[in-house]
Short mmCIF file of C-alpha atoms and ligand atoms in Angstrom, two decimals:
data_model
loop_
_atom_site.label_atom_id
_atom_site.label_comp_id
_atom_site.label_asym_id
_atom_site.label_seq_id
_atom_site.Cartn_x
_atom_site.Cartn_y
_atom_site.Cartn_z
CA MET A 1 153.87 120.29 13.12
CA THR A 2 157.43 119.05 12.49
CA ILE A 3 159.40 118.09 15.57
CA ASN A 4 163.07 117.11 15.60
CA LYS A 5 166.04 116.86 17.91
CA TYR A 6 169.38 118.61 17.40
CA GLN A 7 172.66 118.30 19.27
CA GLY A 8 175.48 120.73 19.76
CA ARG A 9 178.47 121.46 21.98
CA THR A 10 176.56 124.44 23.36
CA LYS A 11 172.90 125.16 23.72
CA GLU A 12 173.27 127.98 21.18
CA GLU A 13 174.91 125.67 18.64
CA ALA A 14 172.09 123.13 18.94
CA VAL A 15 169.47 125.89 18.64
CA GLU A 16 171.25 127.28 15.57
CA LYS A 17 171.20 123.85 13.89
CA ALA A 18 167.49 123.57 14.58
CA LYS A 19 166.82 127.04 13.15
CA GLN A 20 168.86 126.32 10.02
CA GLU A 21 166.94 123.17 9.30
CA LEU A 22 163.44 124.17 10.36
CA GLY A 23 163.64 127.80 9.28
CA GLU A 24 161.62 130.74 10.46
CA GLY A 25 159.14 130.13 13.24
CA THR A 26 161.27 127.45 14.94
CA VAL A 27 160.28 127.01 18.54
CA ILE A 28 162.37 125.25 21.13
CA LEU A 29 160.26 122.82 23.10
CA ASN A 30 162.90 121.42 25.38
CA VAL A 31 166.60 121.79 26.17
CA LYS A 32 168.50 118.90 27.69
CA GLU A 33 172.03 118.88 29.01
CA ILE A 34 173.75 115.60 28.25
CA LYS A 35 176.45 114.80 30.73
CA PRO A 36 179.09 112.32 29.55
CA LYS A 37 178.77 108.86 31.05
CA GLY A 38 181.18 105.99 31.65
CA ILE A 39 184.75 105.75 32.83
CA PHE A 40 186.08 108.13 30.17
CA GLN A 41 183.61 110.83 31.08
CA ILE A 42 186.29 113.20 32.34
CA PHE A 43 187.70 113.39 28.81
CA LYS A 44 184.35 114.21 27.29
CA ASN A 45 182.44 117.45 27.27
CA THR A 46 178.84 118.05 28.19
CA THR A 47 176.67 118.40 25.08
CA TYR A 48 173.22 119.86 24.57
CA GLU A 49 170.21 118.47 22.86
CA VAL A 50 167.27 120.61 21.87
CA THR A 51 163.88 119.45 20.79
CA ALA A 52 162.56 121.96 18.26
CA ALA A 53 159.29 122.32 16.44
CA VAL A 54 157.84 124.32 13.63
CA GLU A 55 154.17 124.58 12.84
CA GLU A 56 153.33 124.14 9.19
CA LYS A 57 150.57 126.02 7.51
CA GLU A 58 147.18 124.32 7.82
CA ALA A 59 146.98 121.56 5.29
CA PHE A 60 144.61 118.76 4.70
CA THR A 61 146.17 115.61 6.08
CA VAL A 62 145.04 112.06 5.87
CA PRO A 63 144.45 110.93 9.44
CA LYS A 64 146.92 108.35 10.65
CA LYS A 65 145.89 104.96 11.84
CA ALA A 66 144.98 104.80 15.49
CA GLU A 67 147.84 102.42 16.35
CA ASN A 68 150.41 104.97 15.14
CA ILE A 69 149.42 107.71 17.52
CA SER A 70 152.38 109.39 19.11
CA LEU A 71 152.11 110.96 22.52
CA ALA A 72 153.18 114.49 21.72
CA ALA A 73 152.52 114.82 18.04
CA ASP A 74 149.92 117.21 16.82
CA GLU A 75 148.34 114.76 14.47
CA LYS A 76 144.79 113.98 13.74
CA ILE A 77 143.68 110.83 15.44
CA ALA A 78 141.40 108.62 13.42
CA LEU A 79 138.84 107.11 15.71
CA PRO A 80 135.37 105.96 14.96
CA LYS A 81 133.13 108.97 15.46
CA PRO A 82 132.22 108.99 19.12
CA GLU A 83 128.58 108.83 20.00
CA SER A 84 128.60 112.04 21.95
CA ASP A 85 130.69 114.69 20.28
CA TRP A 86 133.74 115.76 22.28
CA LYS A 87 133.26 119.42 21.60
CA GLU A 88 129.70 119.37 22.75
CA MET A 89 130.64 117.50 25.90
CA LEU A 90 133.22 120.11 26.78
CA ALA A 91 130.85 122.96 26.04
CA GLN A 92 128.28 121.35 28.32
CA ALA A 93 130.88 120.86 31.01
CA ARG A 94 131.92 124.50 30.79
CA ALA A 95 128.36 125.69 31.00
CA ALA A 96 127.53 123.42 33.90
CA GLU A 97 130.65 124.18 35.87
CA PRO A 98 132.00 127.72 35.70
CA PRO A 99 135.59 128.22 36.89
CA ALA A 100 135.65 127.76 40.65
CA GLU A 101 138.13 128.83 43.34
CA LYS A 102 140.67 126.13 44.06
CA ALA A 103 139.73 126.14 47.75
CA THR A 104 136.07 125.40 47.10
CA GLU A 105 136.78 122.26 45.17
CA PRO A 106 138.41 119.51 47.21
CA ALA A 107 138.49 117.08 44.29
CA GLY A 108 140.38 119.71 42.28
CA ASN A 109 143.34 119.59 44.64
CA SER A 110 144.25 116.02 43.94
CA LEU A 111 143.75 116.69 40.25
CA HIS A 112 146.13 119.62 40.59
CA GLU A 113 148.76 117.46 42.23
CA ASP A 114 148.24 115.00 39.44
CA LEU A 115 148.77 117.78 36.89
CA GLU A 116 151.99 118.87 38.57
CA ARG A 117 153.29 115.33 38.47
CA ARG A 118 152.35 115.02 34.81
CA LEU A 119 154.03 118.30 33.96
CA GLU A 120 157.17 117.05 35.65
CA ASN A 121 157.03 114.00 33.42
CA LEU A 122 156.23 115.92 30.28
CA SER A 123 159.77 116.54 29.07
CA ASN A 124 160.59 112.87 29.66
CA MET A 125 157.56 111.98 27.67
CA LEU A 126 158.61 114.23 24.79
CA GLU A 127 162.06 112.70 24.98
CA LYS A 128 160.68 109.19 24.67
CA GLN A 129 158.59 110.14 21.75
CA PHE A 130 161.51 111.34 19.74
CA ALA A 131 163.70 108.33 20.44
CA ALA A 132 163.50 107.01 16.90
CA GLU A 133 164.40 103.43 17.75
CA HIS A 134 161.60 103.09 20.27
CA PRO A 135 158.66 105.20 19.17
CA VAL A 136 156.09 105.39 21.91
CA ARG A 137 152.80 103.97 20.81
CA GLU A 138 149.55 104.28 22.59
CA GLU A 139 146.90 101.62 22.55
CA ILE A 140 143.55 103.22 21.91
CA PRO A 141 140.47 101.12 22.39
CA GLU A 142 138.27 100.90 19.33
CA VAL A 143 135.39 102.92 20.72
CA ARG A 144 135.14 104.44 24.12
CA GLU A 145 132.21 105.67 26.01
CA ALA A 146 132.39 109.24 27.26
CA ASP A 147 135.91 109.35 28.66
CA SER A 148 135.37 110.95 32.00
CA GLU A 149 139.04 111.09 32.97
CA SER A 150 140.07 112.98 29.82
CA LEU A 151 137.09 115.26 30.07
CA GLN A 152 137.80 116.02 33.72
CA PHE A 153 141.38 116.72 32.76
CA MET A 154 140.44 119.11 29.93
CA LYS A 155 138.17 120.91 32.35
CA MET A 156 140.94 121.21 34.89
CA LEU A 157 143.40 122.61 32.32
CA TYR A 158 140.72 125.07 31.27
CA ARG A 159 140.20 126.20 34.86
CA THR A 160 143.91 126.35 35.65
CA LEU A 161 144.59 128.63 32.69
CA LEU A 162 141.72 130.89 33.77
CA GLU A 163 142.95 130.92 37.37
CA ASN A 164 146.33 132.03 36.06
CA GLU A 165 144.48 134.88 34.37
CA VAL A 166 144.91 133.77 30.80
CA ASN A 167 142.10 135.58 29.05
CA GLU A 168 139.07 133.42 28.38
CA ARG A 169 139.26 134.16 24.68
CA TYR A 170 142.73 132.62 24.44
CA VAL A 171 141.87 129.72 26.74
CA ASN A 172 138.95 128.86 24.47
CA GLN A 173 141.17 129.19 21.42
CA ILE A 174 143.79 126.83 22.86
CA MET A 175 141.17 124.32 23.94
CA GLU A 176 139.36 124.47 20.63
CA GLU A 177 142.57 124.00 18.68
CA GLY A 178 143.27 121.03 20.94
CA GLU A 179 139.83 119.62 20.32
CA LYS A 180 140.48 119.65 16.59
CA VAL A 181 143.26 117.12 16.94
CA LEU A 182 142.14 115.27 20.04
CA HIS A 183 139.07 113.19 20.25
CA ASN A 184 137.21 111.29 22.81
CA GLY A 185 139.60 108.51 23.70
CA SER A 186 142.75 110.66 23.78
CA SER A 187 144.82 109.95 26.86
CA VAL A 188 145.40 112.57 29.51
CA ASP A 189 149.08 112.74 28.55
CA MET A 190 148.21 113.37 24.92
CA ILE A 191 145.94 116.22 25.93
CA LEU A 192 148.59 117.73 28.18
CA ALA A 193 151.33 117.40 25.55
CA ASN A 194 149.09 119.02 22.97
CA VAL A 195 148.16 122.01 25.13
CA TYR A 196 151.79 122.38 26.24
CA GLN A 197 152.99 122.51 22.63
CA LYS A 198 150.26 124.92 21.63
CA LEU A 199 151.30 127.29 24.40
CA ILE A 200 155.01 127.06 23.58
CA LEU A 201 154.31 127.83 19.93
CA LYS A 202 152.06 130.74 20.84
CA LEU A 203 154.69 132.26 23.12
CA GLY A 204 157.43 131.89 20.46
CA GLN A 205 161.14 132.29 21.03
CA PRO A 206 162.39 135.14 23.23
CA GLU A 207 164.22 137.91 21.38
CA VAL A 208 166.93 139.83 23.17
CA ILE A 209 169.40 142.61 22.50
CA CYS A 210 171.82 141.97 19.67
CA ALA A 211 175.19 143.30 20.73
CA ASP A 212 177.21 142.18 17.72
CA GLY A 213 175.69 144.36 15.03
CA LYS A 214 176.77 147.75 13.78
CA LYS A 215 178.08 150.07 16.51
CA PRO A 216 176.54 151.76 18.38
CA ARG A 217 173.20 150.01 18.69
CA VAL A 218 170.62 152.20 20.42
CA ILE A 219 168.29 150.53 22.91
CA PHE A 220 165.22 152.44 24.11
CA PHE A 221 163.21 151.56 27.22
CA ILE A 222 159.69 152.92 27.17
CA GLY A 223 156.61 152.35 29.28
CA PRO A 224 154.25 153.66 31.96
CA THR A 225 155.49 155.31 35.16
CA GLY A 226 157.11 153.24 37.87
CA VAL A 227 157.10 149.90 36.06
CA GLY A 228 160.86 149.46 36.44
CA LYS A 229 162.33 150.92 33.24
CA THR A 230 165.43 152.46 34.81
CA THR A 231 166.10 149.48 37.09
CA THR A 232 165.68 147.01 34.22
CA LEU A 233 167.90 149.08 31.93
CA ALA A 234 170.61 149.02 34.62
CA LYS A 235 170.27 145.25 35.07
CA ILE A 236 170.61 144.59 31.34
CA ALA A 237 173.42 147.09 30.79
CA SER A 238 175.31 145.53 33.66
CA LYS A 239 174.97 142.01 32.16
CA TYR A 240 176.25 143.20 28.79
CA LYS A 241 179.14 145.07 30.34
CA VAL A 242 180.23 142.51 32.92
CA GLU A 243 179.30 139.16 31.36
CA TYR A 244 179.67 139.90 27.67
CA GLU A 245 182.35 142.61 28.03
CA LYS A 246 180.54 145.07 25.79
CA LYS A 247 181.11 148.79 25.89
CA VAL A 248 177.92 150.39 27.17
CA ALA A 249 176.82 154.02 27.48
CA PHE A 250 173.72 155.71 28.86
CA LEU A 251 171.42 158.49 27.77
CA THR A 252 168.44 159.74 29.69
CA ALA A 253 165.54 161.59 28.20
CA ASP A 254 163.77 161.49 31.54
CA THR A 255 164.00 165.16 32.41
CA TYR A 256 160.57 165.36 34.00
CA ARG A 257 161.79 164.29 37.44
CA ILE A 258 164.93 165.65 39.08
CA ALA A 259 165.70 162.37 40.82
CA ALA A 260 165.44 160.39 37.58
CA THR A 261 168.79 161.56 36.20
CA ASP A 262 170.48 160.91 39.57
CA GLN A 263 169.12 157.38 39.60
CA LEU A 264 170.64 156.56 36.21
CA ARG A 265 173.86 158.42 37.01
CA THR A 266 174.36 156.18 40.03
CA TYR A 267 174.20 153.07 37.85
CA ALA A 268 176.41 154.69 35.18
CA ASN A 269 179.03 155.47 37.82
CA ILE A 270 178.97 151.93 39.20
CA LEU A 271 179.48 150.55 35.70
CA ASP A 272 182.02 153.22 34.84
CA ALA A 273 179.98 154.11 31.75
CA PRO A 274 179.38 157.57 30.25
CA MET A 275 175.98 159.17 30.68
CA SER A 276 174.37 162.20 29.01
CA ILE A 277 171.09 163.96 29.63
CA ILE A 278 169.18 164.78 26.45
CA TYR A 279 166.36 167.29 26.05
CA THR A 280 165.86 167.20 22.29
CA VAL A 281 166.21 164.87 19.32
CA GLU A 282 169.21 166.88 18.11
CA GLU A 283 170.93 166.46 21.46
CA MET A 284 170.25 162.73 21.32
CA ASN A 285 171.84 162.31 17.88
CA ARG A 286 174.80 164.50 18.85
CA ALA A 287 175.39 162.52 22.04
CA ILE A 288 175.20 159.18 20.19
CA ALA A 289 177.63 160.46 17.54
CA GLN A 290 180.15 160.89 20.35
CA MET A 291 179.51 157.34 21.53
CA SER A 292 180.45 155.72 18.20
CA ASP A 293 183.01 153.59 19.94
CA TYR A 294 180.39 151.95 22.16
CA ASP A 295 178.54 148.71 21.39
CA LEU A 296 175.30 149.63 23.10
CA VAL A 297 173.73 152.95 24.03
CA PHE A 298 170.89 152.50 26.52
CA VAL A 299 168.27 155.25 26.44
CA ASP A 300 166.11 155.69 29.53
CA THR A 301 162.87 157.56 28.97
CA ALA A 302 160.33 159.22 31.21
CA GLY A 303 157.40 157.13 32.29
CA PHE A 304 154.13 158.70 31.32
CA SER A 305 150.48 157.98 31.55
CA HIS A 306 149.32 156.68 28.20
CA HIS A 307 146.49 159.22 28.44
CA ASN A 308 148.96 162.13 28.34
CA ASP A 309 149.00 163.26 24.70
CA THR A 310 151.83 165.78 24.99
CA GLN A 311 154.26 163.32 26.51
CA ARG A 312 153.22 160.71 24.00
CA GLU A 313 153.98 163.09 21.13
CA ASP A 314 157.40 163.91 22.65
CA MET A 315 158.19 160.22 22.88
CA LYS A 316 157.20 159.63 19.28
CA LYS A 317 159.44 162.49 18.14
CA LEU A 318 162.34 161.03 20.09
CA LEU A 319 161.92 157.50 18.72
CA ASP A 320 161.34 158.64 15.13
CA GLY A 321 164.10 161.21 15.33
CA LEU A 322 166.98 158.78 15.82
CA ASP A 323 169.44 159.22 12.98
CA GLU A 324 168.87 156.48 10.40
CA ALA A 325 172.53 155.58 10.56
CA TYR A 326 171.88 153.80 13.87
CA GLU A 327 170.15 150.48 14.47
CA LYS A 328 167.60 150.65 17.25
CA GLU A 329 165.68 148.28 19.48
CA VAL A 330 162.69 149.39 21.52
CA TYR A 331 161.56 147.59 24.67
CA LEU A 332 158.16 148.23 26.17
CA VAL A 333 158.46 147.64 29.90
CA LEU A 334 155.26 146.42 31.56
CA SER A 335 154.56 145.39 35.10
CA ALA A 336 153.04 141.93 35.48
CA THR A 337 150.90 143.40 38.27
CA THR A 338 149.02 145.79 35.96
CA LYS A 339 145.39 144.98 35.21
CA TYR A 340 144.60 143.21 31.93
CA ARG A 341 142.42 145.98 30.51
CA ASP A 342 145.03 148.64 31.23
CA LEU A 343 147.73 146.50 29.64
CA LEU A 344 145.68 146.24 26.45
CA GLU A 345 145.33 149.98 26.25
CA ILE A 346 149.03 150.52 26.95
CA ALA A 347 150.00 147.93 24.33
CA ASP A 348 147.85 149.72 21.75
CA ILE A 349 149.06 153.21 22.48
CA TYR A 350 152.73 152.30 22.49
CA LYS A 351 152.26 150.37 19.23
CA GLU A 352 151.61 153.74 17.61
CA LEU A 353 155.04 154.88 18.77
CA ALA A 354 157.24 151.99 17.68
CA ASP A 355 157.54 148.26 17.10
CA TYR A 356 158.58 146.97 20.45
CA ARG A 357 159.58 143.84 22.29
CA LEU A 358 158.08 143.12 25.67
CA ILE A 359 159.74 143.12 29.07
CA PHE A 360 157.65 142.08 32.06
CA THR A 361 158.72 143.28 35.51
CA LYS A 362 157.69 142.47 39.08
CA LEU A 363 156.98 138.80 38.47
CA ASP A 364 157.95 138.34 42.10
CA GLU A 365 154.83 140.28 43.05
CA THR A 366 152.29 138.06 41.32
CA SER A 367 151.68 134.37 40.85
CA ALA A 368 149.34 134.76 37.89
CA TYR A 369 151.37 134.83 34.70
CA GLY A 370 148.45 134.86 32.27
CA ASN A 371 148.89 138.48 31.23
CA ILE A 372 152.26 137.66 29.72
CA LEU A 373 150.57 135.32 27.27
CA ASN A 374 147.60 137.66 26.83
CA ILE A 375 149.70 140.66 25.85
CA ARG A 376 152.09 138.60 23.75
CA LEU A 377 149.11 137.37 21.71
CA TYR A 378 147.24 140.65 21.70
CA SER A 379 150.17 142.81 20.58
CA GLY A 380 152.02 140.26 18.49
CA ALA A 381 155.23 141.63 20.04
CA LYS A 382 157.99 139.21 21.01
CA LEU A 383 158.83 138.52 24.66
CA SER A 384 162.35 139.30 25.80
CA TYR A 385 163.22 139.68 29.48
CA MET A 386 161.39 139.23 32.76
CA THR A 387 162.42 140.68 36.09
CA VAL A 388 161.84 139.10 39.46
CA GLY A 389 162.95 141.61 42.08
CA GLN A 390 164.63 144.89 42.90
CA ASN A 391 168.23 143.69 43.00
CA VAL A 392 170.48 145.07 40.28
CA PRO A 393 171.82 143.22 38.31
CA GLU A 394 170.74 139.74 39.36
CA ASP A 395 166.93 139.84 39.34
CA ILE A 396 166.46 139.48 35.59
CA GLU A 397 166.14 136.54 33.20
CA VAL A 398 165.50 135.99 29.53
CA PHE A 399 162.02 134.47 29.23
CA ASP A 400 162.14 130.70 29.54
CA MET A 401 159.08 129.49 27.64
CA GLN A 402 159.17 125.94 28.97
CA LYS A 403 159.19 127.25 32.53
CA LEU A 404 156.46 129.77 31.77
CA VAL A 405 154.17 127.18 30.18
CA LYS A 406 154.63 124.82 33.12
CA GLN A 407 153.65 127.67 35.44
CA LEU A 408 150.63 128.58 33.31
CA LEU A 409 149.51 124.98 33.46
CA GLY A 410 149.73 124.89 37.22
CA GLY A 411 153.23 123.49 37.69
CA ARG A 412 155.94 125.08 39.79
N1 GTP B 501 159.37 143.81 43.26
C1 GTP B 501 159.97 144.31 42.18
N2 GTP B 501 160.22 145.62 42.13
C2 GTP B 501 160.82 146.11 41.04
C3 GTP B 501 161.18 145.29 39.93
N3 GTP B 501 161.75 146.08 38.99
C4 GTP B 501 161.73 147.34 39.48
N4 GTP B 501 161.19 147.36 40.71
C5 GTP B 501 160.98 148.51 41.59
O1 GTP B 501 160.01 149.37 41.05
C6 GTP B 501 160.29 150.71 41.45
C7 GTP B 501 160.31 151.60 40.23
O2 GTP B 501 161.44 151.27 39.44
P1 GTP B 501 162.08 152.26 38.38
O3 GTP B 501 163.16 151.52 37.68
O4 GTP B 501 162.45 153.56 38.99
O5 GTP B 501 160.83 152.44 37.44
P2 GTP B 501 160.69 153.41 36.18
O6 GTP B 501 159.80 152.73 35.22
O7 GTP B 501 162.02 153.83 35.71
O8 GTP B 501 159.93 154.64 36.84
P3 GTP B 501 159.74 156.12 36.23
O9 GTP B 501 161.05 156.52 35.64
O10 GTP B 501 159.35 156.94 37.40
O11 GTP B 501 158.66 156.02 35.23
C8 GTP B 501 161.61 150.68 42.20
O12 GTP B 501 161.34 150.63 43.56
C9 GTP B 501 162.23 149.36 41.75
O13 GTP B 501 163.11 148.83 42.71
C10 GTP B 501 160.90 143.88 40.02
O14 GTP B 501 161.17 143.08 39.14
N5 GTP B 501 160.29 143.46 41.18
MG1 MG B 502 162.85 155.68 35.43
#
């Protein structure tokens, strides 16, 4: 893994520099606002510093010497082979102690508080590591006996991820990948930094609507019934219209319910944007042709059960039927409160319809965020927006991976 820091006058500028240097697959680990200091601070502007990483393809590397271990780096640590193998120890621990409810484990609570404190310190720790003049070095004793603190900590991370409903398969994967680079003797902070980075890389960068491309760009919202497609569409359209001053227009293909068109019309009226109802592919292309002056055309669609073949076919026709002259983006809207197994099925069925990005709604109704990671990994689709309430337009955010990972690891 290559990790570097980049500065810019804006967050976007710093991110752009990182992407240019590190290339595809760049992941932002941390964003820091640097306020000017000193008596001339009023003449200086705030700058931004991003810590970015890119994971290289697996390559054989010569393990570094133990005294050069860095806290957050994903490097192999050369230690004398421990007497009891780390992996085996963890496997035994898992077998002996299946994930327990927080409430039934008093010792777990103080460990949890400890984890929260450590998560708080994590970005500082990453910062320190990248300060080139003062690389942080960790003293590792030559050989350690079974390191009970590290083992306890690995077990707690394992349990916390499961409690947050990250699927066991992915939890095992993350832990096993961690085990490859961490050995008995790794400090708790090294373990945490490693798992944190693994999760950030797995989640990837959020991808959102591009409003600067060829006009008009057509944005479809698809997904099961009642997940919040129309509300989310209105929130996003409103942001683009009000904050970014883009020209937005609406189409609705949701002609199954009478109230559906009224709902969208209300938002269109508030935003003073045109809206058309479309029944066929031809009507869609004709309507968009008349919206050539608009930056973004938001298309609301009817929610349907993924078991309904007719509606699925109609949706496919609509998505495939968009005139090739137009660029499109498709967002699959999912509720964070839907069961894991159902989400898998939905992700599969909608994959047959289009390549989509993921929006998760109703995050205010759950505290377990594991399904976001599960579906991101299962579908391979990029995350985009998350919604946290019913208020239009404010209850929406672009996914913040640092925040999400902290939550997955038991932080606030
Ligand atoms: N708590 C909460 N409720 C939400 C959120 N987003 C949408 N809702 C609510 O979910 C309900 C359904 O929202 P809609 O936008 O109509 O959902 P839809 O997917 O368009 O529904 P159909 O068109 O019937 O398939 C409404 O009561 C919304 O206010 C959210 O982030 N949190
Ligand atoms: Mg709707």
